[in-house]
Amino acid sequence: MLEREWLRPLSDEDRFLGIVEQHRPSARAIVVLTFWTYFETKVDRLYRTAGRQLPERVVEDFMLRHSSIGVRVDRAYRVFFGTNYWNDLKAQGFSDTAELLQRVHKCRNQFAHGQPEAIDDKLVEALVAGLQREHEAWISVFNKRVNHLDVRDA
């Protein structure tokens, strides 16, 4: 979906011409928003896999109590793994990816809270350029955190 959206020809409607220029998001802002939704589902899967040895109701309660992605990659992550997601990325050699994801997270939040211009063309281009590396980083951290578990049935 991300590749298709990135490669799709843009129409005038995509360019948000009805919004004052200094407040317009990138015409490809959907790439960032779609990616972030996908990222949130990956983090959810990490917790559910790491918590497989716990009673299901404990994991469900944990997920409800720690429902925002910001909490899940920081405070909640420390509960499960003793560090935060950003430091895990850095420890695995993916400092650049940690910085990119933190930037995407910040801009996505600004976008959601009334600053559509936060998702600009530079952010979209940086994300697209970093997608392969982010995927590699995700695999590295996921394997580090759940490789000792029996995940065949996950």
PDB file of C-alpha atoms in Angstrom:
ATOM      1  CA  MET A   1       0.000   0.000   0.000  1.00  0.00           C
ATOM      2  CA  LEU A   2       2.786   2.403   0.860  1.00  0.00           C
ATOM      3  CA  GLU A   3       4.588   1.824  -2.411  1.00  0.00           C
ATOM      4  CA  ARG A   4       1.396   2.140  -4.425  1.00  0.00           C
ATOM      5  CA  GLU A   5       0.526   5.406  -2.681  1.00  0.00           C
ATOM      6  CA  TRP A   6       4.064   6.726  -3.126  1.00  0.00           C
ATOM      7  CA  LEU A   7       4.045   5.964  -6.863  1.00  0.00           C
ATOM      8  CA  ARG A   8       0.465   7.045  -7.586  1.00  0.00           C
ATOM      9  CA  PRO A   9       0.122  10.175  -9.752  1.00  0.00           C
ATOM     10  CA  LEU A  10      -1.177  13.127  -7.748  1.00  0.00           C
ATOM     11  CA  SER A  11      -4.365  14.973  -8.542  1.00  0.00           C
ATOM     12  CA  ASP A  12      -5.284  18.530  -7.560  1.00  0.00           C
ATOM     13  CA  GLU A  13      -7.431  17.086  -4.747  1.00  0.00           C
ATOM     14  CA  ASP A  14      -4.330  15.367  -3.335  1.00  0.00           C
ATOM     15  CA  ARG A  15      -2.531  18.696  -3.125  1.00  0.00           C
ATOM     16  CA  PHE A  16      -4.923  20.183  -0.529  1.00  0.00           C
ATOM     17  CA  LEU A  17      -5.317  23.352  -2.580  1.00  0.00           C
ATOM     18  CA  GLY A  18      -8.208  24.442  -0.357  1.00  0.00           C
ATOM     19  CA  ILE A  19      -5.838  24.850   2.588  1.00  0.00           C
ATOM     20  CA  VAL A  20      -3.675  27.949   2.944  1.00  0.00           C
ATOM     21  CA  GLU A  21      -0.233  27.080   1.572  1.00  0.00           C
ATOM     22  CA  GLN A  22       1.717  27.491   4.823  1.00  0.00           C
ATOM     23  CA  HIS A  23      -0.632  25.008   6.542  1.00  0.00           C
ATOM     24  CA  ARG A  24      -0.848  22.394   3.794  1.00  0.00           C
ATOM     25  CA  PRO A  25       0.399  18.903   4.488  1.00  0.00           C
ATOM     26  CA  SER A  26       2.364  17.007   1.905  1.00  0.00           C
ATOM     27  CA  ALA A  27       0.235  15.711  -0.932  1.00  0.00           C
ATOM     28  CA  ARG A  28       1.618  12.328   0.105  1.00  0.00           C
ATOM     29  CA  ALA A  29       0.904  12.689   3.838  1.00  0.00           C
ATOM     30  CA  ILE A  30      -1.129   9.490   3.619  1.00  0.00           C
ATOM     31  CA  VAL A  31       2.166   7.586   3.278  1.00  0.00           C
ATOM     32  CA  VAL A  32       3.226   8.737   6.753  1.00  0.00           C
ATOM     33  CA  LEU A  33      -0.199   8.144   8.274  1.00  0.00           C
ATOM     34  CA  THR A  34      -0.502   4.664   6.782  1.00  0.00           C
ATOM     35  CA  PHE A  35       3.019   3.754   7.866  1.00  0.00           C
ATOM     36  CA  TRP A  36       2.379   4.941  11.428  1.00  0.00           C
ATOM     37  CA  THR A  37      -0.791   2.877  11.685  1.00  0.00           C
ATOM     38  CA  TYR A  38       1.187  -0.142  10.484  1.00  0.00           C
ATOM     39  CA  PHE A  39       3.955   0.615  12.993  1.00  0.00           C
ATOM     40  CA  GLU A  40       1.423   0.720  15.832  1.00  0.00           C
ATOM     41  CA  THR A  41       0.132  -2.725  14.848  1.00  0.00           C
ATOM     42  CA  LYS A  42       3.692  -4.085  14.882  1.00  0.00           C
ATOM     43  CA  VAL A  43       4.272  -2.767  18.400  1.00  0.00           C
ATOM     44  CA  ASP A  44       0.971  -4.316  19.460  1.00  0.00           C
ATOM     45  CA  ARG A  45       2.106  -7.667  18.033  1.00  0.00           C
ATOM     46  CA  LEU A  46       5.415  -7.401  19.900  1.00  0.00           C
ATOM     47  CA  TYR A  47       3.633  -7.062  23.243  1.00  0.00           C
ATOM     48  CA  ARG A  48       1.161  -9.807  22.513  1.00  0.00           C
ATOM     49  CA  THR A  49       3.959 -12.151  21.486  1.00  0.00           C
ATOM     50  CA  ALA A  50       6.184 -11.234  24.429  1.00  0.00           C
ATOM     51  CA  GLY A  51       3.223 -11.662  26.789  1.00  0.00           C
ATOM     52  CA  ARG A  52       2.134 -15.074  25.530  1.00  0.00           C
ATOM     53  CA  GLN A  53       3.263 -16.777  28.731  1.00  0.00           C
ATOM     54  CA  LEU A  54       1.024 -14.469  30.791  1.00  0.00           C
ATOM     55  CA  PRO A  55      -2.697 -14.933  31.307  1.00  0.00           C
ATOM     56  CA  GLU A  56      -4.592 -13.306  28.431  1.00  0.00           C
ATOM     57  CA  ARG A  57      -6.506 -11.011  30.789  1.00  0.00           C
ATOM     58  CA  VAL A  58      -3.210  -9.616  32.131  1.00  0.00           C
ATOM     59  CA  VAL A  59      -1.983  -8.770  28.642  1.00  0.00           C
ATOM     60  CA  GLU A  60      -5.352  -7.257  27.699  1.00  0.00           C
ATOM     61  CA  ASP A  61      -5.360  -5.100  30.840  1.00  0.00           C
ATOM     62  CA  PHE A  62      -1.774  -4.013  30.150  1.00  0.00           C
ATOM     63  CA  MET A  63      -2.657  -3.084  26.569  1.00  0.00           C
ATOM     64  CA  LEU A  64      -5.689  -1.080  27.675  1.00  0.00           C
ATOM     65  CA  ARG A  65      -3.713   0.751  30.369  1.00  0.00           C
ATOM     66  CA  HIS A  66      -0.915   1.504  27.920  1.00  0.00           C
ATOM     67  CA  SER A  67      -2.926   2.214  24.802  1.00  0.00           C
ATOM     68  CA  SER A  68      -1.015   5.123  23.264  1.00  0.00           C
ATOM     69  CA  ILE A  69       1.956   4.409  21.055  1.00  0.00           C
ATOM     70  CA  GLY A  70       4.085   6.963  22.892  1.00  0.00           C
ATOM     71  CA  VAL A  71       3.638   5.077  26.145  1.00  0.00           C
ATOM     72  CA  ARG A  72       4.068   1.702  24.446  1.00  0.00           C
ATOM     73  CA  VAL A  73       7.498   2.552  23.034  1.00  0.00           C
ATOM     74  CA  ASP A  74       8.693   4.196  26.250  1.00  0.00           C
ATOM     75  CA  ARG A  75       7.252   3.557  29.733  1.00  0.00           C
ATOM     76  CA  ALA A  76       5.376   0.354  28.928  1.00  0.00           C
ATOM     77  CA  TYR A  77       8.333  -0.947  26.950  1.00  0.00           C
ATOM     78  CA  ARG A  78      10.489  -0.499  30.049  1.00  0.00           C
ATOM     79  CA  VAL A  79       8.053  -2.611  32.062  1.00  0.00           C
ATOM     80  CA  PHE A  80       8.409  -5.505  29.618  1.00  0.00           C
ATOM     81  CA  PHE A  81      12.011  -5.105  28.476  1.00  0.00           C
ATOM     82  CA  GLY A  82      13.908  -2.811  30.866  1.00  0.00           C
ATOM     83  CA  THR A  83      14.615  -0.099  28.271  1.00  0.00           C
ATOM     84  CA  ASN A  84      12.671   1.893  25.714  1.00  0.00           C
ATOM     85  CA  TYR A  85      12.193   1.052  22.053  1.00  0.00           C
ATOM     86  CA  TRP A  86      14.460   3.880  20.893  1.00  0.00           C
ATOM     87  CA  ASN A  87      17.360   2.617  23.002  1.00  0.00           C
ATOM     88  CA  ASP A  88      16.727  -0.919  21.779  1.00  0.00           C
ATOM     89  CA  LEU A  89      17.027   0.320  18.201  1.00  0.00           C
ATOM     90  CA  LYS A  90      20.244   2.149  19.023  1.00  0.00           C
ATOM     91  CA  ALA A  91      21.700  -0.911  20.775  1.00  0.00           C
ATOM     92  CA  GLN A  92      20.990  -2.960  17.637  1.00  0.00           C
ATOM     93  CA  GLY A  93      22.825  -0.407  15.457  1.00  0.00           C
ATOM     94  CA  PHE A  94      19.788   1.509  14.204  1.00  0.00           C
ATOM     95  CA  SER A  95      20.234   4.989  15.694  1.00  0.00           C
ATOM     96  CA  ASP A  96      19.220   6.551  12.390  1.00  0.00           C
ATOM     97  CA  THR A  97      15.964   4.618  12.430  1.00  0.00           C
ATOM     98  CA  ALA A  98      15.259   5.603  16.037  1.00  0.00           C
ATOM     99  CA  GLU A  99      15.701   9.262  15.104  1.00  0.00           C
ATOM    100  CA  LEU A 100      13.502   8.921  12.023  1.00  0.00           C
ATOM    101  CA  LEU A 101      10.718   7.177  13.939  1.00  0.00           C
ATOM    102  CA  GLN A 102      10.819   9.761  16.707  1.00  0.00           C
ATOM    103  CA  ARG A 103      10.521  12.494  14.076  1.00  0.00           C
ATOM    104  CA  VAL A 104       7.629  10.710  12.354  1.00  0.00           C
ATOM    105  CA  HIS A 105       5.894  10.221  15.706  1.00  0.00           C
ATOM    106  CA  LYS A 106       6.261  13.886  16.637  1.00  0.00           C
ATOM    107  CA  CYS A 107       5.051  15.133  13.248  1.00  0.00           C
ATOM    108  CA  ARG A 108       2.173  12.680  13.124  1.00  0.00           C
ATOM    109  CA  ASN A 109       1.024  13.924  16.545  1.00  0.00           C
ATOM    110  CA  GLN A 110       1.304  17.542  15.434  1.00  0.00           C
ATOM    111  CA  PHE A 111      -0.708  16.671  12.321  1.00  0.00           C
ATOM    112  CA  ALA A 112      -3.397  14.992  14.423  1.00  0.00           C
ATOM    113  CA  HIS A 113      -3.597  17.992  16.750  1.00  0.00           C
ATOM    114  CA  GLY A 114      -4.206  20.695  14.168  1.00  0.00           C
ATOM    115  CA  GLN A 115      -0.878  21.259  12.434  1.00  0.00           C
ATOM    116  CA  PRO A 116      -1.308  19.503   9.083  1.00  0.00           C
ATOM    117  CA  GLU A 117       1.835  21.153   7.719  1.00  0.00           C
ATOM    118  CA  ALA A 118       3.907  19.023  10.148  1.00  0.00           C
ATOM    119  CA  ILE A 119       3.794  16.211   7.599  1.00  0.00           C
ATOM    120  CA  ASP A 120       5.714  17.885   4.802  1.00  0.00           C
ATOM    121  CA  ASP A 121       7.396  16.514   1.693  1.00  0.00           C
ATOM    122  CA  LYS A 122      10.753  16.243   3.476  1.00  0.00           C
ATOM    123  CA  LEU A 123       9.283  13.961   6.134  1.00  0.00           C
ATOM    124  CA  VAL A 124       7.543  11.790   3.553  1.00  0.00           C
ATOM    125  CA  GLU A 125      10.737  11.483   1.512  1.00  0.00           C
ATOM    126  CA  ALA A 126      12.814  10.652   4.606  1.00  0.00           C
ATOM    127  CA  LEU A 127      10.342   7.975   5.632  1.00  0.00           C
ATOM    128  CA  VAL A 128      10.212   6.395   2.186  1.00  0.00           C
ATOM    129  CA  ALA A 129      14.011   6.413   2.017  1.00  0.00           C
ATOM    130  CA  GLY A 130      14.182   4.756   5.451  1.00  0.00           C
ATOM    131  CA  LEU A 131      11.496   2.101   5.038  1.00  0.00           C
ATOM    132  CA  GLN A 132      13.848  -0.775   4.233  1.00  0.00           C
ATOM    133  CA  ARG A 133      16.109   0.092   7.152  1.00  0.00           C
ATOM    134  CA  GLU A 134      13.105   0.437   9.478  1.00  0.00           C
ATOM    135  CA  HIS A 135      11.964  -3.025   8.428  1.00  0.00           C
ATOM    136  CA  GLU A 136      15.406  -4.467   9.176  1.00  0.00           C
ATOM    137  CA  ALA A 137      15.462  -2.652  12.518  1.00  0.00           C
ATOM    138  CA  TRP A 138      12.045  -4.003  13.422  1.00  0.00           C
ATOM    139  CA  ILE A 139      13.080  -7.576  12.683  1.00  0.00           C
ATOM    140  CA  SER A 140      16.243  -7.157  14.735  1.00  0.00           C
ATOM    141  CA  VAL A 141      14.463  -5.789  17.801  1.00  0.00           C
ATOM    142  CA  PHE A 142      11.529  -8.195  17.531  1.00  0.00           C
ATOM    143  CA  ASN A 143      13.871 -11.173  17.350  1.00  0.00           C
ATOM    144  CA  LYS A 144      15.907  -9.860  20.275  1.00  0.00           C
ATOM    145  CA  ARG A 145      12.821  -9.515  22.432  1.00  0.00           C
ATOM    146  CA  VAL A 146      10.926 -12.698  21.558  1.00  0.00           C
ATOM    147  CA  ASN A 147      13.517 -15.157  20.224  1.00  0.00           C
ATOM    148  CA  HIS A 148      13.577 -17.015  23.543  1.00  0.00           C
ATOM    149  CA  LEU A 149       9.826 -17.588  23.375  1.00  0.00           C
ATOM    150  CA  ASP A 150       8.026 -20.339  21.539  1.00  0.00           C
ATOM    151  CA  VAL A 151       6.303 -18.199  18.901  1.00  0.00           C
ATOM    152  CA  ARG A 152       5.333 -20.947  16.467  1.00  0.00           C
ATOM    153  CA  ASP A 153       1.695 -20.544  17.433  1.00  0.00           C
ATOM    154  CA  ALA A 154       1.765 -16.721  17.561  1.00  0.00           C
TER     155      ALA A 154
END
